[in-house]
Amino acid sequence: MDRFSFSPIASFAPVRLPETASQTAGPYVHIGLAPKQAGFDIFENDFGPVLVGPETRGERIAIEGRVFDGSGSLVRDVLVEIWQANADGKYAHPADRQDRPIDPSFRGWGRACASFETGVFRFETVKPGRVSGAGALPQAPHACLVLFARGINIGLHTRLYFDDEAEANRSDPVLTGIEWDVRRQTLIARRTQRDGLPVYALDIRLQDTPDGGLETVFFDI
Amino acid sequence: MSETSTPVTGRPYGDFAQRDTAVHPAAYTPGYKTSVLRSPRNALISTLNTVSERTGPVFRADELGPLDNDLILNFAKEGLPIGERIVVHGYVRDEFGRPVPNALVEVWQANAGGRYRHRNDKYLAPIDPNFGGCGRMLTDENGYYFYRTIKPGPYPWRNRINDWRPSHIHYSLSGDGWAQRLITQMYFEGDPMIGQCPIIKTIPSEEQVRGLIALQDIGNNIALDSRCYRFDIVLRGRRMTHFEATKQGDR
């Protein structure tokens, strides 16, 4: 009689290569990722901080932020990228299998540098809709951010939520997964209005700062 | 969208395998002084992948220019840049060995003398009027990429007062999901400065340092024109789904 009365598995995880090690982006990251800010013009088409075109659906907003180090000083050489769903809560990527419409005028990704003078980075985008979560609960509207800079050895992932979505924020599975209630507040941007445009402002702290500012929550995604 | 599987493997889009933090530098690495005030003091908070992390930006070939991967020509004004002509090529794969097609690979570097074309670089070595120092490309269906450039020179930096970076090219990779986003640096085989560099020393193992060193690819040198280096990159991979439990409400 055959010793194998059931089928053996064919393969499980045949190869496991280590991920290439991260290294800092360094102080001159702008040369490669934002050459105009480095001080020269080279590409016909630069990737930048404006996510919207005239056809994009949804509420136009700006997102502005600053990044502080552990001394409370501005990090003026930081590069920030954003990844978010469209106004209907759909990502422009085939792995998003939610039954919601793609917006052909919205990629959902952008790249901004802090100004060398003011330290402010700024995105022009639309407010994202809610997307599904890892459990049954939908997530509150949010944008994913990743930070690269001199002194940062591996990109720091965080999220930006909106202070006018308090009810959704209270049940967001990622926010509520942060054990310390007081730390959740570090991810919530404040809505203000400037020249008729809603502006959401968020200060990101790499460490607690001397003025009493709390270190921002960073994620291992 | 009707497409529900990855274009190369045909497998369903799964979650990414957990990042092995032991193969990367820690955030706080005091030998690299700038990291001291720019590293979080709290532990990172680990989260399950959601649709936000499983997805990522998609780039199109028509967004790039024809010379974007040719750093020898893409900023040449009245002649060719000065320095060693090299071609760098390789494959971008995930940790399960599968090719990562259509990944955006962006590179930047100093010129042959170690000077960056950047308003904040004040090193006394001169700018090369014919060299910009950045390029970009998309990997093909096999995860393959290549570009042509001038081999960068080492340069001094204010860490300790006499620290010098080995020759290196910075790399940025956007793969098929936000969780794969990676920035790193490539070094050159045989460079004696690799063993002395405080930034390289942030990497916890010899094996992982070796993974950042491009090898001379002599068989692919172009006679009387350019030398060739081979550099492969590994990104995080989506887990196989043979036994994956479907989480309620996830799909």
Short mmCIF file of C-alpha atoms in Angstrom, two decimals:
data_model
loop_
_atom_site.label_atom_id
_atom_site.label_comp_id
_atom_site.label_asym_id
_atom_site.label_seq_id
_atom_site.Cartn_x
_atom_site.Cartn_y
_atom_site.Cartn_z
CA MET A 1 0.00 0.00 0.00
CA ASP A 2 1.17 3.46 -0.85
CA ARG A 3 2.69 5.12 2.17
CA PHE A 4 1.21 8.42 0.99
CA SER A 5 -2.51 8.14 1.22
CA PHE A 6 -2.78 11.92 0.86
CA SER A 7 -0.98 14.35 -1.48
CA PRO A 8 2.20 15.92 -0.20
CA ILE A 9 2.38 19.70 -0.49
CA ALA A 10 4.31 20.74 -3.57
CA SER A 11 5.96 23.82 -2.21
CA PHE A 12 5.52 26.27 0.60
CA ALA A 13 8.17 29.02 0.65
CA PRO A 14 10.98 27.76 -1.55
CA VAL A 15 13.18 30.86 -1.46
CA ARG A 16 13.64 33.52 1.13
CA LEU A 17 16.18 36.16 0.18
CA PRO A 18 16.95 38.85 2.73
CA GLU A 19 15.53 42.25 1.81
CA THR A 20 18.21 44.68 0.58
CA ALA A 21 19.39 46.74 3.57
CA SER A 22 18.12 50.30 3.85
CA GLN A 23 20.49 53.25 3.99
CA THR A 24 19.88 56.92 4.67
CA ALA A 25 18.74 59.06 1.75
CA GLY A 26 21.37 61.62 2.83
CA PRO A 27 21.27 65.42 2.64
CA TYR A 28 21.27 65.53 -1.18
CA VAL A 29 18.21 63.33 -1.75
CA HIS A 30 16.75 66.22 -3.79
CA ILE A 31 19.21 65.60 -6.64
CA GLY A 32 17.55 62.32 -7.46
CA LEU A 33 14.00 62.79 -6.27
CA ALA A 34 13.42 66.57 -6.59
CA PRO A 35 16.19 67.99 -8.81
CA LYS A 36 14.59 71.44 -9.11
CA GLN A 37 14.95 71.89 -5.37
CA ALA A 38 18.59 70.79 -5.58
CA GLY A 39 19.01 73.72 -7.97
CA PHE A 40 18.89 72.35 -11.51
CA ASP A 41 16.52 71.31 -14.25
CA ILE A 42 16.95 67.93 -15.93
CA PHE A 43 13.71 65.92 -16.44
CA GLU A 44 10.85 66.92 -18.72
CA ASN A 45 8.38 65.57 -16.20
CA ASP A 46 9.11 65.97 -12.49
CA PHE A 47 7.25 64.03 -9.82
CA GLY A 48 5.96 66.53 -7.32
CA PRO A 49 3.57 67.50 -4.55
CA VAL A 50 0.43 68.20 -6.62
CA LEU A 51 -1.83 65.12 -6.77
CA VAL A 52 -4.83 66.77 -8.41
CA GLY A 53 -5.70 67.87 -11.93
CA PRO A 54 -8.70 69.84 -13.17
CA GLU A 55 -10.74 66.62 -13.61
CA THR A 56 -10.04 65.06 -10.23
CA ARG A 57 -13.17 64.31 -8.21
CA GLY A 58 -13.52 65.33 -4.58
CA GLU A 59 -12.91 68.10 -2.08
CA ARG A 60 -9.69 69.99 -2.81
CA ILE A 61 -7.45 70.30 0.25
CA ALA A 62 -3.85 71.11 1.10
CA ILE A 63 -1.78 69.15 3.56
CA GLU A 64 1.04 71.04 5.24
CA GLY A 65 3.54 69.83 7.77
CA ARG A 66 6.85 70.38 9.45
CA VAL A 67 9.27 67.84 10.89
CA PHE A 68 11.20 68.45 14.13
CA ASP A 69 14.20 66.63 15.56
CA GLY A 70 14.80 65.82 19.21
CA SER A 71 16.19 69.29 19.95
CA GLY A 72 13.02 70.89 18.61
CA SER A 73 14.84 72.11 15.48
CA LEU A 74 13.25 71.96 12.04
CA VAL A 75 14.38 69.15 9.74
CA ARG A 76 14.77 71.24 6.60
CA ASP A 77 16.19 68.51 4.36
CA VAL A 78 13.37 65.98 4.79
CA LEU A 79 11.61 64.39 1.83
CA VAL A 80 8.02 63.22 2.37
CA GLU A 81 5.90 61.00 0.14
CA ILE A 82 2.15 60.54 0.40
CA TRP A 83 -0.07 57.61 -0.66
CA GLN A 84 -3.82 57.86 -0.35
CA ALA A 85 -7.16 56.67 -1.71
CA ASN A 86 -9.32 58.84 -3.96
CA ALA A 87 -12.42 60.71 -2.80
CA ASP A 88 -14.44 57.48 -3.10
CA GLY A 89 -12.03 55.50 -0.91
CA LYS A 90 -10.41 53.57 -3.78
CA TYR A 91 -6.68 53.18 -4.41
CA ALA A 92 -5.36 53.42 -7.98
CA HIS A 93 -3.78 49.95 -7.85
CA PRO A 94 -5.11 46.54 -8.94
CA ALA A 95 -4.68 45.04 -5.45
CA ASP A 96 -7.54 47.26 -4.26
CA ARG A 97 -10.54 44.96 -4.79
CA GLN A 98 -13.14 47.19 -3.18
CA ASP A 99 -16.17 47.74 -5.39
CA ARG A 100 -15.65 51.49 -5.81
CA PRO A 101 -14.76 53.68 -8.79
CA ILE A 102 -11.19 54.45 -9.82
CA ASP A 103 -10.60 58.13 -10.59
CA PRO A 104 -8.56 58.24 -13.82
CA SER A 105 -7.34 61.73 -12.86
CA PHE A 106 -5.92 60.68 -9.51
CA ARG A 107 -2.84 58.53 -8.93
CA GLY A 108 -2.93 59.04 -5.17
CA TRP A 109 0.82 59.54 -4.81
CA GLY A 110 3.00 62.59 -4.44
CA ARG A 111 6.39 63.72 -3.23
CA ALA A 112 7.25 66.93 -1.37
CA CYS A 113 10.35 68.40 0.20
CA ALA A 114 10.51 70.68 3.19
CA SER A 115 11.48 74.19 2.18
CA PHE A 116 15.13 74.88 3.06
CA GLU A 117 13.94 78.24 4.49
CA THR A 118 10.71 77.52 6.35
CA GLY A 119 10.89 73.76 6.83
CA VAL A 120 7.29 73.40 5.58
CA PHE A 121 6.26 70.66 3.14
CA ARG A 122 2.95 70.89 1.30
CA PHE A 123 0.73 68.63 -0.82
CA GLU A 124 -2.23 69.65 -2.93
CA THR A 125 -4.70 66.78 -3.03
CA VAL A 126 -8.29 65.73 -2.31
CA LYS A 127 -9.64 64.49 0.94
CA PRO A 128 -9.58 60.67 0.78
CA GLY A 129 -12.69 58.56 1.35
CA ARG A 130 -12.90 55.70 3.84
CA VAL A 131 -11.36 52.37 2.85
CA SER A 132 -11.84 48.90 4.27
CA GLY A 133 -9.70 47.77 7.18
CA ALA A 134 -7.92 44.56 8.12
CA GLY A 135 -11.00 43.47 10.08
CA ALA A 136 -14.68 44.14 9.54
CA LEU A 137 -14.32 47.82 10.46
CA PRO A 138 -13.71 50.43 7.79
CA GLN A 139 -10.74 52.71 8.33
CA ALA A 140 -11.14 56.41 8.97
CA PRO A 141 -10.01 58.67 6.10
CA HIS A 142 -6.24 58.82 6.19
CA ALA A 143 -3.13 59.39 4.11
CA CYS A 144 0.01 57.26 4.42
CA LEU A 145 3.23 59.25 4.77
CA VAL A 146 6.84 58.12 4.61
CA LEU A 147 9.81 60.29 5.63
CA PHE A 148 13.37 60.12 4.32
CA ALA A 149 16.27 62.35 5.37
CA ARG A 150 19.88 62.62 6.44
CA GLY A 151 20.13 60.86 9.81
CA ILE A 152 17.15 58.58 9.12
CA ASN A 153 18.53 55.10 8.36
CA ILE A 154 15.25 53.57 7.25
CA GLY A 155 12.19 55.43 5.97
CA LEU A 156 9.75 56.31 8.73
CA HIS A 157 6.12 55.40 8.03
CA THR A 158 3.29 57.26 9.64
CA ARG A 159 -0.32 58.20 8.88
CA LEU A 160 -2.22 61.45 8.76
CA TYR A 161 -5.83 61.54 9.97
CA PHE A 162 -8.26 64.47 9.94
CA ASP A 163 -9.57 66.28 13.03
CA ASP A 164 -13.00 66.83 11.47
CA GLU A 165 -13.49 63.03 11.28
CA ALA A 166 -13.57 62.52 15.03
CA GLU A 167 -16.26 59.86 14.96
CA ALA A 168 -14.54 57.76 12.27
CA ASN A 169 -11.21 58.22 14.04
CA ARG A 170 -12.66 56.79 17.26
CA SER A 171 -13.30 53.44 15.57
CA ASP A 172 -10.33 53.32 13.18
CA PRO A 173 -8.61 49.94 13.63
CA VAL A 174 -5.08 51.33 13.23
CA LEU A 175 -5.57 54.33 15.53
CA THR A 176 -7.29 52.25 18.19
CA GLY A 177 -4.51 49.67 17.82
CA ILE A 178 -2.17 52.24 19.38
CA GLU A 179 -2.24 51.27 23.03
CA TRP A 180 -1.52 54.74 24.38
CA ASP A 181 -4.48 57.01 23.80
CA VAL A 182 -2.32 60.11 24.22
CA ARG A 183 -0.03 59.07 21.35
CA ARG A 184 -2.94 58.71 18.88
CA GLN A 185 -3.30 62.49 18.87
CA THR A 186 0.10 62.85 17.18
CA LEU A 187 -1.42 61.57 13.91
CA ILE A 188 -4.38 63.97 13.68
CA ALA A 189 -4.02 67.01 11.44
CA ARG A 190 -5.84 70.25 12.30
CA ARG A 191 -8.14 71.79 9.72
CA THR A 192 -7.79 75.48 9.02
CA GLN A 193 -8.91 77.62 6.11
CA ARG A 194 -6.64 79.79 3.97
CA ASP A 195 -7.68 81.71 0.84
CA GLY A 196 -10.82 79.60 0.60
CA LEU A 197 -8.91 76.29 0.65
CA PRO A 198 -9.06 73.85 3.57
CA VAL A 199 -5.54 73.26 4.88
CA TYR A 200 -4.75 70.34 7.18
CA ALA A 201 -1.64 70.98 9.25
CA LEU A 202 0.43 68.34 11.00
CA ASP A 203 3.69 68.69 12.91
CA ILE A 204 5.77 65.51 12.99
CA ARG A 205 8.26 65.02 15.81
CA LEU A 206 11.01 62.43 15.43
CA GLN A 207 11.45 62.50 19.22
CA ASP A 208 9.81 64.31 22.13
CA THR A 209 10.77 67.97 21.83
CA PRO A 210 11.86 70.35 24.65
CA ASP A 211 8.66 72.40 24.27
CA GLY A 212 6.64 69.40 25.43
CA GLY A 213 5.77 68.06 21.96
CA LEU A 214 5.18 64.32 21.80
CA GLU A 215 7.06 62.00 19.47
CA THR A 216 4.89 61.05 16.47
CA VAL A 217 3.75 57.45 16.16
CA PHE A 218 5.73 55.58 13.49
CA PHE A 219 4.66 52.24 12.08
CA ASP A 220 6.29 49.00 11.00
CA ILE A 221 3.95 48.24 8.11
CA MET B 1 -10.94 46.68 -11.57
CA SER B 2 -11.24 43.11 -12.74
CA GLU B 3 -7.56 42.27 -12.39
CA THR B 4 -7.07 40.48 -9.10
CA SER B 5 -3.69 38.82 -9.47
CA THR B 6 -0.15 40.00 -9.98
CA PRO B 7 0.82 40.33 -13.63
CA VAL B 8 3.92 38.15 -13.34
CA THR B 9 2.98 35.28 -11.07
CA GLY B 10 -0.76 35.21 -11.58
CA ARG B 11 -1.05 34.76 -7.83
CA PRO B 12 -3.62 36.69 -5.85
CA TYR B 13 -2.39 39.93 -4.30
CA GLY B 14 -1.51 38.87 -0.77
CA ASP B 15 -0.15 40.69 2.26
CA PHE B 16 3.54 41.44 2.38
CA ALA B 17 5.71 39.26 4.59
CA GLN B 18 6.81 40.94 7.78
CA ARG B 19 9.87 43.14 7.43
CA ASP B 20 12.87 41.46 9.06
CA THR B 21 14.15 44.41 11.05
CA ALA B 22 17.34 42.48 11.88
CA VAL B 23 18.60 42.90 8.30
CA HIS B 24 18.34 46.70 8.41
CA PRO B 25 20.12 49.44 10.34
CA ALA B 26 18.55 50.44 13.63
CA ALA B 27 17.19 54.00 13.76
CA TYR B 28 19.58 55.03 16.54
CA THR B 29 23.19 54.50 15.44
CA PRO B 30 25.41 56.98 17.33
CA GLY B 31 28.48 56.37 15.12
CA TYR B 32 26.43 58.13 12.44
CA LYS B 33 25.94 61.27 14.46
CA THR B 34 22.94 62.81 12.72
CA SER B 35 20.87 59.75 13.64
CA VAL B 36 21.03 60.64 17.34
CA LEU B 37 18.45 63.46 17.23
CA ARG B 38 16.56 62.06 14.23
CA SER B 39 15.69 58.58 15.53
CA PRO B 40 12.42 57.82 17.36
CA ARG B 41 12.80 56.78 20.98
CA ASN B 42 9.62 54.70 21.00
CA ALA B 43 9.35 51.28 19.36
CA LEU B 44 7.67 51.24 15.96
CA ILE B 45 4.07 50.06 16.16
CA SER B 46 3.54 47.01 13.92
CA THR B 47 0.28 46.87 12.01
CA LEU B 48 -1.50 44.30 9.85
CA ASN B 49 -1.42 45.08 6.15
CA THR B 50 -4.59 46.79 4.98
CA VAL B 51 -5.48 47.84 1.46
CA SER B 52 -3.41 50.99 2.19
CA GLU B 53 -0.18 49.00 2.52
CA ARG B 54 -0.93 46.28 -0.06
CA THR B 55 -1.30 48.91 -2.80
CA GLY B 56 1.14 51.51 -4.10
CA PRO B 57 1.64 54.04 -6.86
CA VAL B 58 1.77 52.80 -10.46
CA PHE B 59 4.11 54.56 -12.91
CA ARG B 60 3.98 54.56 -16.70
CA ALA B 61 6.84 54.40 -19.17
CA ASP B 62 5.55 57.50 -21.00
CA GLU B 63 6.18 59.59 -17.87
CA LEU B 64 9.93 59.12 -18.33
CA GLY B 65 12.15 60.68 -20.99
CA PRO B 66 14.36 58.76 -23.43
CA LEU B 67 17.62 59.84 -21.72
CA ASP B 68 16.41 59.49 -18.15
CA ASN B 69 18.55 56.35 -17.62
CA ASP B 70 21.64 57.79 -19.33
CA LEU B 71 23.52 59.97 -16.84
CA ILE B 72 26.37 60.36 -19.33
CA LEU B 73 24.13 62.20 -21.79
CA ASN B 74 21.14 63.51 -19.84
CA PHE B 75 22.89 66.69 -18.68
CA ALA B 76 25.64 66.96 -21.32
CA LYS B 77 25.74 70.57 -22.57
CA GLU B 78 28.81 71.18 -24.72
CA GLY B 79 30.58 67.83 -24.32
CA LEU B 80 30.78 64.61 -22.37
CA PRO B 81 31.23 64.50 -18.58
CA ILE B 82 34.70 63.63 -17.23
CA GLY B 83 35.26 60.32 -15.47
CA GLU B 84 35.05 56.53 -15.67
CA ARG B 85 32.30 55.40 -17.98
CA ILE B 86 30.27 52.57 -16.46
CA VAL B 87 27.04 50.68 -17.04
CA VAL B 88 25.15 49.41 -13.99
CA HIS B 89 22.53 46.71 -14.40
CA GLY B 90 20.70 44.04 -12.44
CA TYR B 91 17.40 42.58 -11.36
CA VAL B 92 14.84 43.71 -8.81
CA ARG B 93 13.25 40.68 -7.18
CA ASP B 94 11.12 40.09 -4.13
CA GLU B 95 12.28 38.03 -1.18
CA PHE B 96 10.63 34.93 -2.68
CA GLY B 97 12.74 35.30 -5.81
CA ARG B 98 9.97 36.63 -8.04
CA PRO B 99 10.75 39.50 -10.42
CA VAL B 100 9.33 42.92 -9.57
CA PRO B 101 8.26 44.38 -12.93
CA ASN B 102 7.47 48.06 -13.50
CA ALA B 103 9.30 49.15 -10.35
CA LEU B 104 10.44 52.78 -10.42
CA VAL B 105 14.21 52.86 -9.85
CA GLU B 106 15.66 56.33 -9.23
CA VAL B 107 19.39 56.96 -8.74
CA TRP B 108 21.49 59.97 -7.76
CA GLN B 109 25.18 60.48 -7.16
CA ALA B 110 28.20 62.79 -7.03
CA ASN B 111 30.41 63.41 -10.07
CA ALA B 112 33.82 61.84 -10.69
CA GLY B 113 35.43 64.20 -8.15
CA GLY B 114 32.91 63.57 -5.39
CA ARG B 115 30.98 66.83 -5.84
CA TYR B 116 27.18 66.88 -5.88
CA ARG B 117 25.16 69.22 -8.05
CA HIS B 118 23.23 70.53 -5.04
CA ARG B 119 22.95 74.05 -3.70
CA ASN B 120 23.98 72.87 -0.20
CA ASP B 121 27.17 71.02 -1.27
CA LYS B 122 30.17 73.32 -0.67
CA TYR B 123 32.99 70.76 -1.19
CA LEU B 124 35.86 72.42 -3.08
CA ALA B 125 36.02 69.79 -5.83
CA PRO B 126 34.46 71.33 -8.94
CA ILE B 127 31.08 70.83 -10.55
CA ASP B 128 31.26 69.07 -13.94
CA PRO B 129 29.30 71.29 -16.36
CA ASN B 130 28.23 68.22 -18.34
CA PHE B 131 27.09 66.03 -15.47
CA GLY B 132 23.78 66.29 -13.58
CA GLY B 133 23.91 63.17 -11.43
CA CYS B 134 20.40 61.73 -11.47
CA GLY B 135 18.52 59.17 -13.51
CA ARG B 136 15.47 56.93 -13.39
CA MET B 137 13.94 53.92 -15.11
CA LEU B 138 11.23 51.26 -14.82
CA THR B 139 12.13 47.58 -14.51
CA ASP B 140 10.97 45.39 -17.39
CA GLU B 141 8.77 42.28 -17.10
CA ASN B 142 11.76 40.31 -15.76
CA GLY B 143 12.57 42.91 -13.10
CA TYR B 144 15.63 44.00 -15.10
CA TYR B 145 17.00 47.54 -15.12
CA PHE B 146 20.10 49.25 -16.50
CA TYR B 147 21.60 52.70 -16.73
CA ARG B 148 24.83 54.34 -17.82
CA THR B 149 26.82 56.82 -15.76
CA ILE B 150 30.19 58.15 -14.57
CA LYS B 151 31.64 56.34 -11.55
CA PRO B 152 31.26 58.74 -8.59
CA GLY B 153 34.22 59.78 -6.47
CA PRO B 154 34.48 59.56 -2.68
CA TYR B 155 33.90 62.74 -0.69
CA PRO B 156 34.48 64.10 2.82
CA TRP B 157 31.64 64.84 5.23
CA ARG B 158 31.31 66.32 8.67
CA ASN B 159 30.70 63.36 10.91
CA ARG B 160 34.06 62.94 12.53
CA ILE B 161 36.22 65.61 10.95
CA ASN B 162 38.08 63.21 8.66
CA ASP B 163 35.30 60.85 7.61
CA TRP B 164 34.95 60.10 3.90
CA ARG B 165 32.16 58.32 2.09
CA PRO B 166 33.20 55.51 -0.27
CA SER B 167 32.09 55.90 -3.87
CA HIS B 168 28.37 55.20 -3.94
CA ILE B 169 25.17 55.65 -5.89
CA HIS B 170 21.91 56.34 -4.05
CA TYR B 171 18.90 54.20 -5.03
CA SER B 172 15.19 54.75 -4.48
CA LEU B 173 12.72 51.94 -5.25
CA SER B 174 8.96 52.04 -5.56
CA GLY B 175 7.77 48.50 -6.17
CA ASP B 176 4.27 47.09 -6.32
CA GLY B 177 3.11 48.10 -2.84
CA TRP B 178 3.61 50.88 -0.30
CA ALA B 179 5.18 48.36 2.09
CA GLN B 180 8.05 47.78 -0.40
CA ARG B 181 9.23 51.40 -0.47
CA LEU B 182 13.01 51.40 -0.06
CA ILE B 183 15.90 53.85 -0.25
CA THR B 184 19.45 52.52 -0.11
CA GLN B 185 22.98 53.01 -1.48
CA MET B 186 25.14 50.92 -3.80
CA TYR B 187 28.91 50.59 -3.31
CA PHE B 188 31.65 49.29 -5.62
CA GLU B 189 33.55 45.99 -5.34
CA GLY B 190 37.00 46.33 -3.85
CA ASP B 191 36.66 49.87 -2.48
CA PRO B 192 38.91 50.00 0.64
CA MET B 193 36.78 52.76 2.19
CA ILE B 194 33.75 50.48 2.60
CA GLY B 195 35.13 49.03 5.83
CA GLN B 196 35.62 52.48 7.38
CA CYS B 197 32.31 54.15 6.67
CA PRO B 198 30.07 55.02 9.66
CA ILE B 199 26.96 54.92 7.48
CA ILE B 200 27.76 51.42 6.21
CA LYS B 201 28.55 50.39 9.78
CA THR B 202 24.92 51.05 10.73
CA ILE B 203 24.13 47.78 8.89
CA PRO B 204 24.07 44.92 11.38
CA SER B 205 25.72 42.11 9.36
CA GLU B 206 28.53 41.53 6.89
CA GLU B 207 26.13 39.62 4.67
CA GLN B 208 23.83 42.62 4.38
CA VAL B 209 26.76 44.92 3.61
CA ARG B 210 27.82 42.55 0.83
CA GLY B 211 24.30 42.86 -0.55
CA LEU B 212 24.99 46.58 -1.20
CA ILE B 213 28.23 46.05 -3.12
CA ALA B 214 27.99 46.01 -6.90
CA LEU B 215 30.27 43.42 -8.51
CA GLN B 216 32.44 43.96 -11.55
CA ASP B 217 30.70 42.28 -14.46
CA ILE B 218 33.72 41.88 -16.71
CA GLY B 219 31.92 39.75 -19.28
CA ASN B 220 29.58 42.63 -19.92
CA ASN B 221 32.21 45.34 -20.26
CA ILE B 222 31.82 47.15 -23.56
CA ALA B 223 35.23 47.01 -25.25
CA LEU B 224 36.98 50.38 -25.57
CA ASP B 225 33.87 52.12 -24.17
CA SER B 226 32.51 51.27 -20.69
CA ARG B 227 33.00 48.94 -17.77
CA CYS B 228 30.03 47.15 -16.25
CA TYR B 229 28.77 46.55 -12.70
CA ARG B 230 26.04 44.15 -11.60
CA PHE B 231 23.73 45.11 -8.74
CA ASP B 232 20.61 43.15 -7.76
CA ILE B 233 18.00 44.39 -5.31
CA VAL B 234 15.58 42.45 -3.13
CA LEU B 235 12.27 43.96 -1.99
CA ARG B 236 9.72 42.53 0.39
CA GLY B 237 7.46 39.87 -1.11
CA ARG B 238 3.79 39.07 -0.97
CA ARG B 239 3.19 35.92 1.01
CA MET B 240 2.06 32.77 -0.74
CA THR B 241 -1.60 32.17 -0.18
CA HIS B 242 -1.77 28.33 0.00
CA PHE B 243 -3.10 28.37 3.55
CA GLU B 244 -4.12 31.97 3.97
CA ALA B 245 -7.10 32.48 6.23
CA THR B 246 -9.52 35.00 4.80
CA LYS B 247 -10.08 37.69 7.34
CA GLN B 248 -13.70 38.60 7.78
CA GLY B 249 -14.70 41.73 5.90
CA ASP B 250 -11.31 42.03 4.26
CA ARG B 251 -12.26 41.39 0.66
#
